[in-house]
PDB file of C-alpha atoms and ligand atoms in Angstrom:
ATOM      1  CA  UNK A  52     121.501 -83.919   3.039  1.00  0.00           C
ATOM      2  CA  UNK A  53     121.572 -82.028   0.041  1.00  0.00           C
ATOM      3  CA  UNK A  54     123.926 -79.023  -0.955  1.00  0.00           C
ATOM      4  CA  UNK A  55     121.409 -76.224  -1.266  1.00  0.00           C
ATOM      5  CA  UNK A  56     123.776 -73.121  -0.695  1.00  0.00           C
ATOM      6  CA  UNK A  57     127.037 -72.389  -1.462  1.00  0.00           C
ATOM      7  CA  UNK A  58     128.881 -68.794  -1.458  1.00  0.00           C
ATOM      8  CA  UNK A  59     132.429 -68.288  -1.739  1.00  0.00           C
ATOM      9  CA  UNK A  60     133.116 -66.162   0.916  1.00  0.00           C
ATOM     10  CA  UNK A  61     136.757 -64.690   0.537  1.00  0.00           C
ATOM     11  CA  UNK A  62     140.490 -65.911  -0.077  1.00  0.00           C
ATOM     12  CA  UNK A  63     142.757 -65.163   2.754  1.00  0.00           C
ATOM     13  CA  UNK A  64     146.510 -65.236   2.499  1.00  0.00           C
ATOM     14  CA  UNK A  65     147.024 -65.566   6.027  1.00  0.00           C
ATOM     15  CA  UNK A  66     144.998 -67.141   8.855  1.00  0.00           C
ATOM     16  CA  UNK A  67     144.252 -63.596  10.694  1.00  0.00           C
ATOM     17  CA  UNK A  68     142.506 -62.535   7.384  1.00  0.00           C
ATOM     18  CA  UNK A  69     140.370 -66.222   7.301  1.00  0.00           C
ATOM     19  CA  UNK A  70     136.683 -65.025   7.730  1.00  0.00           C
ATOM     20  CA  UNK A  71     134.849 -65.571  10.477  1.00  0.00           C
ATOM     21  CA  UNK A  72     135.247 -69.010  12.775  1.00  0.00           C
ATOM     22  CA  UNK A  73     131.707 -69.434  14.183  1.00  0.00           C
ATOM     23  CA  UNK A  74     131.048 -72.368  11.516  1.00  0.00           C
ATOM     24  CA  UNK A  75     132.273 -76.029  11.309  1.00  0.00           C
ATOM     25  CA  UNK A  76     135.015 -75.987   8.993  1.00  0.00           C
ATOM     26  CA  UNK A  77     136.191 -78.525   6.928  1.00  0.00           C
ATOM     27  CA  UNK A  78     139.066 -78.220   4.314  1.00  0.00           C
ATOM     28  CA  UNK A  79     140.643 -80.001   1.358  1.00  0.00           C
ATOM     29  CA  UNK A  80     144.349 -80.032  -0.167  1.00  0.00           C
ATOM     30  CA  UNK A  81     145.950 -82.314  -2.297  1.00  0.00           C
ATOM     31  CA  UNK A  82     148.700 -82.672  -4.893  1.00  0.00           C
ATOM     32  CA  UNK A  83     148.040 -80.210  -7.805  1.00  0.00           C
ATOM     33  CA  UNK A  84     145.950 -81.888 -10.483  1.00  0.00           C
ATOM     34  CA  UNK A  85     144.633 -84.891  -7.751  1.00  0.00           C
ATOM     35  CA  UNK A  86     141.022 -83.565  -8.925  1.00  0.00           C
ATOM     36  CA  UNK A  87     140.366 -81.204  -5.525  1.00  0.00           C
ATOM     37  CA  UNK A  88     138.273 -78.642  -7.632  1.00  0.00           C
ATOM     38  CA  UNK A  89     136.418 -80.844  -9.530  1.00  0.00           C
ATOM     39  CA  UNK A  90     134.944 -82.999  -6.464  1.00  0.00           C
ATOM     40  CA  UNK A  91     134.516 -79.642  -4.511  1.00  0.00           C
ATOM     41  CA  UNK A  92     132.038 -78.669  -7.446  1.00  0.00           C
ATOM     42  CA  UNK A  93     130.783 -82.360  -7.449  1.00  0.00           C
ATOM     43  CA  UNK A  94     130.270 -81.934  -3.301  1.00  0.00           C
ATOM     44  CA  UNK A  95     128.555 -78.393  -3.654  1.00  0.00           C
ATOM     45  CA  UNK A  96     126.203 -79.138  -6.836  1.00  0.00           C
ATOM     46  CA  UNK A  97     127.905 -76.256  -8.659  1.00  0.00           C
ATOM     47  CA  UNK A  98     130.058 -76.198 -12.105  1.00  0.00           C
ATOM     48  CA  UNK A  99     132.441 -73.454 -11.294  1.00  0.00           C
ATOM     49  CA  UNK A 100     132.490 -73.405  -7.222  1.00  0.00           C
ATOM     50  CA  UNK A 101     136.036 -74.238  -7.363  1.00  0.00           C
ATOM     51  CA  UNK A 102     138.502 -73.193 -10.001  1.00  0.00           C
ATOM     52  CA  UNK A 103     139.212 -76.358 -11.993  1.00  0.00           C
ATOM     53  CA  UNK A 104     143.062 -75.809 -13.171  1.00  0.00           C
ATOM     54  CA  UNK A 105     144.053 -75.036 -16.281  1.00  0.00           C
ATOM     55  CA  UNK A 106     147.177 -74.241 -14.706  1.00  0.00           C
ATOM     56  CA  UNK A 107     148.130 -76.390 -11.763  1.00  0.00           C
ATOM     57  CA  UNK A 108     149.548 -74.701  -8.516  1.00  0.00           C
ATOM     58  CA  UNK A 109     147.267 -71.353  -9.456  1.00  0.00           C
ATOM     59  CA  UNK A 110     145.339 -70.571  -6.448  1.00  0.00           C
ATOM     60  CA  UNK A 111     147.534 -69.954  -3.532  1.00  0.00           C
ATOM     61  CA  UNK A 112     145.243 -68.943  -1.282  1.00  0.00           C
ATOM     62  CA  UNK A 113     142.709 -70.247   1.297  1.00  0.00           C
ATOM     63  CA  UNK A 114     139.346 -70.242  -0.040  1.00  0.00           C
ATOM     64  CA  UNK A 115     136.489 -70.366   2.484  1.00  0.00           C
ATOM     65  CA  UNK A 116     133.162 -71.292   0.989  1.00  0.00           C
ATOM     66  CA  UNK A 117     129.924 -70.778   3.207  1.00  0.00           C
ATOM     67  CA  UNK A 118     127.779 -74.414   2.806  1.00  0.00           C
ATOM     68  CA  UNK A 119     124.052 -74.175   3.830  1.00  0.00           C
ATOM     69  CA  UNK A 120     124.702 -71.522   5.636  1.00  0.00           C
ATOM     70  CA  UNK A 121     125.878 -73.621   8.458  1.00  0.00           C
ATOM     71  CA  UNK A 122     129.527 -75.018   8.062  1.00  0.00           C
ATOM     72  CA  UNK A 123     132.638 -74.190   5.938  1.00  0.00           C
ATOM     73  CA  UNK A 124     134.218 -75.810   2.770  1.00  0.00           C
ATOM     74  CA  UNK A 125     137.783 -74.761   2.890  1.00  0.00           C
ATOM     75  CA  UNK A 126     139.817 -75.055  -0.902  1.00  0.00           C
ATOM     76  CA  UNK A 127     143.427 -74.936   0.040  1.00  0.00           C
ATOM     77  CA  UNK A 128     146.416 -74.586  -2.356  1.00  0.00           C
ATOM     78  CA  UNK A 129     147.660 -77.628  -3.844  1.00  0.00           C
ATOM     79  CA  UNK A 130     150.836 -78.932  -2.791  1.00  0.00           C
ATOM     80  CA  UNK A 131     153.861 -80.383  -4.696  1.00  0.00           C
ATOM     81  CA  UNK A 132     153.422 -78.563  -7.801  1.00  0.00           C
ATOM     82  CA  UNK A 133     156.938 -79.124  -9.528  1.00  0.00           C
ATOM     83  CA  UNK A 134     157.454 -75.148 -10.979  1.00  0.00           C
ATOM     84  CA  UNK A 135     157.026 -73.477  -8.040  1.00  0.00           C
ATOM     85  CA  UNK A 136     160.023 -71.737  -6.681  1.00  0.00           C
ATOM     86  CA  UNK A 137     161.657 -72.807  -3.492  1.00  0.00           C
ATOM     87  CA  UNK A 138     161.066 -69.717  -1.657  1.00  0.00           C
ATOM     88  CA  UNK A 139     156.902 -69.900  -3.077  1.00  0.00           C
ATOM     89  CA  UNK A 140     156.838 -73.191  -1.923  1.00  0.00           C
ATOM     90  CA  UNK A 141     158.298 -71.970   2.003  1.00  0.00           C
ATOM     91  CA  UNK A 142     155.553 -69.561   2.090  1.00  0.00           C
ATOM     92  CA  UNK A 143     152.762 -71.642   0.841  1.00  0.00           C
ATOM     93  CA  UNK A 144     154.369 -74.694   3.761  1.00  0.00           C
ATOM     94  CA  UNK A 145     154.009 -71.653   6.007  1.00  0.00           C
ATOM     95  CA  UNK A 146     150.516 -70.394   5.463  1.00  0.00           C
ATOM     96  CA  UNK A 147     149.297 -73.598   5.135  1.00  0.00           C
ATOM     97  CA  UNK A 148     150.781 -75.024   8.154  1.00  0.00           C
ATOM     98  CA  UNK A 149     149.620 -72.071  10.387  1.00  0.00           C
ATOM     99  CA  UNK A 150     146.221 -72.229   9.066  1.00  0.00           C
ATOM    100  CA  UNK A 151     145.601 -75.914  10.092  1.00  0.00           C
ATOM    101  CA  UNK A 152     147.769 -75.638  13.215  1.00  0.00           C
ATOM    102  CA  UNK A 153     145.651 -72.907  14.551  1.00  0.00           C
ATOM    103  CA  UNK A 154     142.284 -72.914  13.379  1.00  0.00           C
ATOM    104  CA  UNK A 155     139.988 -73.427  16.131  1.00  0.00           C
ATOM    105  CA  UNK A 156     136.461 -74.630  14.126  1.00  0.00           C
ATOM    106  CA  UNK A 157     138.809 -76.397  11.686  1.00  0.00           C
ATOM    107  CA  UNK A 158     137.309 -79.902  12.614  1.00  0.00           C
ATOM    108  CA  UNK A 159     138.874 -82.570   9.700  1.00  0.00           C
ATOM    109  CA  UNK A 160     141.317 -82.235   6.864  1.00  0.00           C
ATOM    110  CA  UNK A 161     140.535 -84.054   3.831  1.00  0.00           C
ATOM    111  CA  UNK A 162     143.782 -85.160   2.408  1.00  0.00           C
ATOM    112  CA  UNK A 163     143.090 -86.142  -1.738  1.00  0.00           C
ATOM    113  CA  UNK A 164     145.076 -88.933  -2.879  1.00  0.00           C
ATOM    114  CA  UNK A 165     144.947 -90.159  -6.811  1.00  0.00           C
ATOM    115  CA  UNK A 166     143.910 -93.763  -6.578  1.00  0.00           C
ATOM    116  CA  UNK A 167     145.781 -94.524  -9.511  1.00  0.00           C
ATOM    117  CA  UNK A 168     148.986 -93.592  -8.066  1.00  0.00           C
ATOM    118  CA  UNK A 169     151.029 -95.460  -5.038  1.00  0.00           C
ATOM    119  CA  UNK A 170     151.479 -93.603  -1.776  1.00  0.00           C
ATOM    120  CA  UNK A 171     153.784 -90.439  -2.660  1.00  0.00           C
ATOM    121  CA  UNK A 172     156.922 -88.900  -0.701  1.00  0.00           C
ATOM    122  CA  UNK A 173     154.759 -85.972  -0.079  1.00  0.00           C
ATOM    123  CA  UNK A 174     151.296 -86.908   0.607  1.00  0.00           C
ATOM    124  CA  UNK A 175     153.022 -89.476   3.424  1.00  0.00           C
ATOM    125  CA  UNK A 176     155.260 -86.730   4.506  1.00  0.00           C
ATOM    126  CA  UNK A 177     152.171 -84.375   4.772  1.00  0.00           C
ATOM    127  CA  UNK A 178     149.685 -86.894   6.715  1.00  0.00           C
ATOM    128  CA  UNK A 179     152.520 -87.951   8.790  1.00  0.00           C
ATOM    129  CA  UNK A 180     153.037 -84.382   9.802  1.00  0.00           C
ATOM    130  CA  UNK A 181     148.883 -83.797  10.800  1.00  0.00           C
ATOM    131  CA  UNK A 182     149.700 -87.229  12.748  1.00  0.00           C
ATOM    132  CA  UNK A 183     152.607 -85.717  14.847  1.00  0.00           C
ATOM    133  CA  UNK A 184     150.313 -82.866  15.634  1.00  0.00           C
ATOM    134  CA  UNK A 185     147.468 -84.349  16.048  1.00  0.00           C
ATOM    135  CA  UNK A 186     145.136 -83.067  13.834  1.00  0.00           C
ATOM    136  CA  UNK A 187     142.377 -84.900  12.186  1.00  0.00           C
ATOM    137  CA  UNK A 188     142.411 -85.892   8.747  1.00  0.00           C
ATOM    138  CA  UNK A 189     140.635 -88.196   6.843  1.00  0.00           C
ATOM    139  CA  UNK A 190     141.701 -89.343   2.916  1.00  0.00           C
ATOM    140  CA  UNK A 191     139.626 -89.256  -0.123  1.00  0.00           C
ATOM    141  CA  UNK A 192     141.269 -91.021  -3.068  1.00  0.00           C
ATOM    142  CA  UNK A 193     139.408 -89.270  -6.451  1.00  0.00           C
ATOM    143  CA  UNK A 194     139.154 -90.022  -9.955  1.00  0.00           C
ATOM    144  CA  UNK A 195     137.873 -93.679  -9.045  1.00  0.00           C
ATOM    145  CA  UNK A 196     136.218 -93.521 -12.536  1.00  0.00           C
ATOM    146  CA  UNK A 197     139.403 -93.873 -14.343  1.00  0.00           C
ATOM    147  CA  UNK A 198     140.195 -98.144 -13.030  1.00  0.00           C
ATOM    148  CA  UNK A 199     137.225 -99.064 -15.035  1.00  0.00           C
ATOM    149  CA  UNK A 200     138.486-102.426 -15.532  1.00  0.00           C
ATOM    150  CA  UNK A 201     136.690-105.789 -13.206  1.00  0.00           C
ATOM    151  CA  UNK A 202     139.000-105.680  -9.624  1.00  0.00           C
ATOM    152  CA  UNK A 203     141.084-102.845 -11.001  1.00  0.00           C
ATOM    153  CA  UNK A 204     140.135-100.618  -8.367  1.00  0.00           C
ATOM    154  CA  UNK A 205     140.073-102.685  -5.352  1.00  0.00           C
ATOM    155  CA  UNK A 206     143.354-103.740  -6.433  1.00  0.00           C
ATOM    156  CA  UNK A 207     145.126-100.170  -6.801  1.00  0.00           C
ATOM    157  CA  UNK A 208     143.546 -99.606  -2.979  1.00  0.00           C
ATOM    158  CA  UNK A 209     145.242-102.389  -2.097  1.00  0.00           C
ATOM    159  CA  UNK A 210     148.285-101.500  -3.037  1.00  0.00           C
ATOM    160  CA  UNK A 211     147.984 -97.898  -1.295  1.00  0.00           C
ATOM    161  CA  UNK A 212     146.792 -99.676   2.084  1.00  0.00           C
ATOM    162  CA  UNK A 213     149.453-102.067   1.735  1.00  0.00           C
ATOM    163  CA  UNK A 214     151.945 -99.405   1.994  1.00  0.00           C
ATOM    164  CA  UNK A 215     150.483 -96.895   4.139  1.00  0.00           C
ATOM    165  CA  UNK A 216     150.216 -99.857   7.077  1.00  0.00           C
ATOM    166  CA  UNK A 217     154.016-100.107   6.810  1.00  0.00           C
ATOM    167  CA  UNK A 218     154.296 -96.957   8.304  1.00  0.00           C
ATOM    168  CA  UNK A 219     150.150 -96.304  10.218  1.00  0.00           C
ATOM    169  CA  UNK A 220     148.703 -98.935  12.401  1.00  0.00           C
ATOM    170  CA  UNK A 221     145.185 -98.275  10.967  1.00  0.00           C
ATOM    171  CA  UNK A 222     144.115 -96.651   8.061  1.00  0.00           C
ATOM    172  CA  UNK A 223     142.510 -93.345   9.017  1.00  0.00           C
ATOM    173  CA  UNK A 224     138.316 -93.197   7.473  1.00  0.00           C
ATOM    174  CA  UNK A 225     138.511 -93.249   4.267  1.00  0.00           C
ATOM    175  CA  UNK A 226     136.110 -92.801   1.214  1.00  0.00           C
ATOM    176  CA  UNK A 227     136.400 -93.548  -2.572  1.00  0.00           C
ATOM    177  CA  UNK A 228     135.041 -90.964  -5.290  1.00  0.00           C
ATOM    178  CA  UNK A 229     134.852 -89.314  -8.470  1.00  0.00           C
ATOM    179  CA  UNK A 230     133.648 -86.132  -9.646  1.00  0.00           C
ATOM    180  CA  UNK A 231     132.552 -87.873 -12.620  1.00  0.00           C
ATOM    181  CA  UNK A 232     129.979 -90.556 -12.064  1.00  0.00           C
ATOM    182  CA  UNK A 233     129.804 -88.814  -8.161  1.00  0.00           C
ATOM    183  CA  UNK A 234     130.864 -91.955  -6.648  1.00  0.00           C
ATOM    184  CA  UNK A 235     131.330 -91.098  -2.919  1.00  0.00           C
ATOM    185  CA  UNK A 236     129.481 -87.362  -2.874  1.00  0.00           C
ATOM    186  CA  UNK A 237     127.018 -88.473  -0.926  1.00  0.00           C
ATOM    187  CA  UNK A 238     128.761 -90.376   1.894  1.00  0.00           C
ATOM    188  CA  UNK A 239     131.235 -87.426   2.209  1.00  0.00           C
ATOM    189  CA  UNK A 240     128.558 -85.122   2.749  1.00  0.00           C
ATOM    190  CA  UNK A 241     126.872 -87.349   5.421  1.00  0.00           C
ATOM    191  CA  UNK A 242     130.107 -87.662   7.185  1.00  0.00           C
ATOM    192  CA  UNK A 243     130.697 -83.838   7.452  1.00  0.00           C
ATOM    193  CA  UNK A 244     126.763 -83.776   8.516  1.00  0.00           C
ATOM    194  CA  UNK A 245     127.443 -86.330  10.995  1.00  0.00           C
ATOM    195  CA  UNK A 246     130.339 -84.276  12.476  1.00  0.00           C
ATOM    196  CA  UNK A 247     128.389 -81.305  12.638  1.00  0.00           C
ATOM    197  CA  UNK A 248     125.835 -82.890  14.873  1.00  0.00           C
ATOM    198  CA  UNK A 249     128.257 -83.798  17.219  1.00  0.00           C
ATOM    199  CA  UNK A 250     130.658 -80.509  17.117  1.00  0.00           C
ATOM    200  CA  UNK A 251     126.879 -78.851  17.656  1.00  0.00           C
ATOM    201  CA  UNK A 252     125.808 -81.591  20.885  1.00  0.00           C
ATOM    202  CA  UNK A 253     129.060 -80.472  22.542  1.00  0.00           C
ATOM    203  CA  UNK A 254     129.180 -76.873  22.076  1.00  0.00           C
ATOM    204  CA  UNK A 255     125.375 -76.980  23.538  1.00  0.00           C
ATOM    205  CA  UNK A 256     126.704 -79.148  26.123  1.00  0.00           C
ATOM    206  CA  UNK A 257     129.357 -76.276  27.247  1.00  0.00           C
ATOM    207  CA  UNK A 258     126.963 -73.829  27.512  1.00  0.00           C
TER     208      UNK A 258
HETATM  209  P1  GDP B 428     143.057 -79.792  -8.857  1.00  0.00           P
HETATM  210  O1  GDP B 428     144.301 -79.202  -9.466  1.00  0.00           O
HETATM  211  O2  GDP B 428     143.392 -80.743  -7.763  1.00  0.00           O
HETATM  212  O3  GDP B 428     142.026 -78.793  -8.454  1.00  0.00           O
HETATM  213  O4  GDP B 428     142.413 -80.741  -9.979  1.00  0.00           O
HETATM  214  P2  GDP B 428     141.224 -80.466 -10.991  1.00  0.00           P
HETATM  215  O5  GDP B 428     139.907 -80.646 -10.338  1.00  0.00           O
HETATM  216  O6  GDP B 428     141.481 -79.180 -11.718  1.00  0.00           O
HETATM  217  O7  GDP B 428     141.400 -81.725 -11.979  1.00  0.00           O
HETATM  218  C1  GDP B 428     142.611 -81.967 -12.664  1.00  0.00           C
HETATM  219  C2  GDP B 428     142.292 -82.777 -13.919  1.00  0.00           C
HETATM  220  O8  GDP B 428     141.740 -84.047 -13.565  1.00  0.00           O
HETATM  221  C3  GDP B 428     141.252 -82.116 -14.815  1.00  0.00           C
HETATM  222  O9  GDP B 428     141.587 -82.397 -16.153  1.00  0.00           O
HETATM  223  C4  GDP B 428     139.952 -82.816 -14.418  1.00  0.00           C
HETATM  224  O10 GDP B 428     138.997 -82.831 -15.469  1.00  0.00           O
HETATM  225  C5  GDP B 428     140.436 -84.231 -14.098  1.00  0.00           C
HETATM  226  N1  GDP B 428     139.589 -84.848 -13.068  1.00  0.00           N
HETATM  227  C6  GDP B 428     139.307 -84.354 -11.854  1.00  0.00           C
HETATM  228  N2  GDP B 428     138.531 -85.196 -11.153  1.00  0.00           N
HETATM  229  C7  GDP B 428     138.288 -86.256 -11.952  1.00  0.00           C
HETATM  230  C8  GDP B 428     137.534 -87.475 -11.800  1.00  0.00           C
HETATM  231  O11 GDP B 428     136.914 -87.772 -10.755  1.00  0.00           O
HETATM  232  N3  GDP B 428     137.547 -88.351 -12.849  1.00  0.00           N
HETATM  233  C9  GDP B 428     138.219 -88.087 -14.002  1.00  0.00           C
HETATM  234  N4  GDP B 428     138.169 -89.000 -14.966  1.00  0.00           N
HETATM  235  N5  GDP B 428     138.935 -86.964 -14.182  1.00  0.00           N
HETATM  236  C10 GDP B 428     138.970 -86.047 -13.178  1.00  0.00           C
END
């Protein structure tokens, strides 16, 4: 499947103001600066889709994103951005946290990890949250262009499996990409596609 069609729809500040829930909805977050723009313009064919930072932390809002007119891309604020205030960073926990809590067609968080970096205090504290409440989330480590060298990326997963097993019995589905060479576009889109068939089969099935 091919991205055809995408239209930002509207930022909301607040789940009551998210537009309307009819679609499959899928959303992204990620430390500022993991590369969550970039592979939402690599995912949806476009340039600009998403706002790639030029200051990290900038959009504090959730962005809803229509996708062939049949499911939504959801951009959410970055997390862990180092000169945001205290009392910004409560509110964005807040939204953020009653967004995914409550959002009905919300079917998969994609939580970006750097796969240069080792598992971080606040990525583990934020999948081990969606864990406790059960939500489902699945990771995408990005910028896999960047461990160009021969078992340099294997390696660095490795590492991150390594010590996300110390605290997960299995790792949760996982994909590997980069808005750069595209690495992993395709299989992310087919997994979304794949979901959508079945969130489709059983809402036919209830009727
Ligand atoms: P965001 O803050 O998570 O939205 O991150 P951005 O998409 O704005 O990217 C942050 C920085 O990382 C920018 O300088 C991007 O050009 C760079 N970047 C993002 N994705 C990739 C990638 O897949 N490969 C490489 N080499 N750089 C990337």
């Amino acid at each position: 499947m091919q991205v055809k069609d995408a239209i930002f729809i509207k930022s909301s500040a607040f789940l009551s103001e998210c537009p309307d829930s009819a679609y499959p909805e899928y959303a992204f977050i990620g430390r500022s600066n993991v590369g969550k723009s970039s592979l939402i313009n690599a995912l949806t064919n476009r340039k600009n889709l998403a706002k790639t930072s030029g200051t990290p932390g900038k959009t504090r809002l959730i962005n809803h994103f229509r996708i062939n007119q049949s499911w939504n891309l959801v951009d959410l604020p970055g997390y862990g951005w180092a000169k945001v205030s205290k009392k910004d960073k409560a509110i964005f926990e807040k939204m953020i946290a009653e967004y995914i809590t409550n959002r009905k067609n919300l079917l998969c968080v994609f939580v970006l990890i750097d796969v240069r970096h080792k598992p971080q205090q606040i990525d583990m504290e934020f999948m081990r949250w969606l864990g406790e409440n059960g939500l489902p989330f699945s990771m995408i480590f990005t910028k896999a262009d960047k461990l160009k060298r021969k078992g340099e990326l294997e390696k660095a997963l490795q590492v991150y499996k390594l010590d996300f097993l110390k605290e997960w019995e299995s790792m949760p589905d996982y994909f590997i990409s980069s808005a750069v060479n595209k690495m992993g576009v395709e299989e992310i889109i087919r997994y979304i596609e794949g979901i959508n068939k079945m969130y489709h089969k059983q809402s036919n099935s209830k009727k």
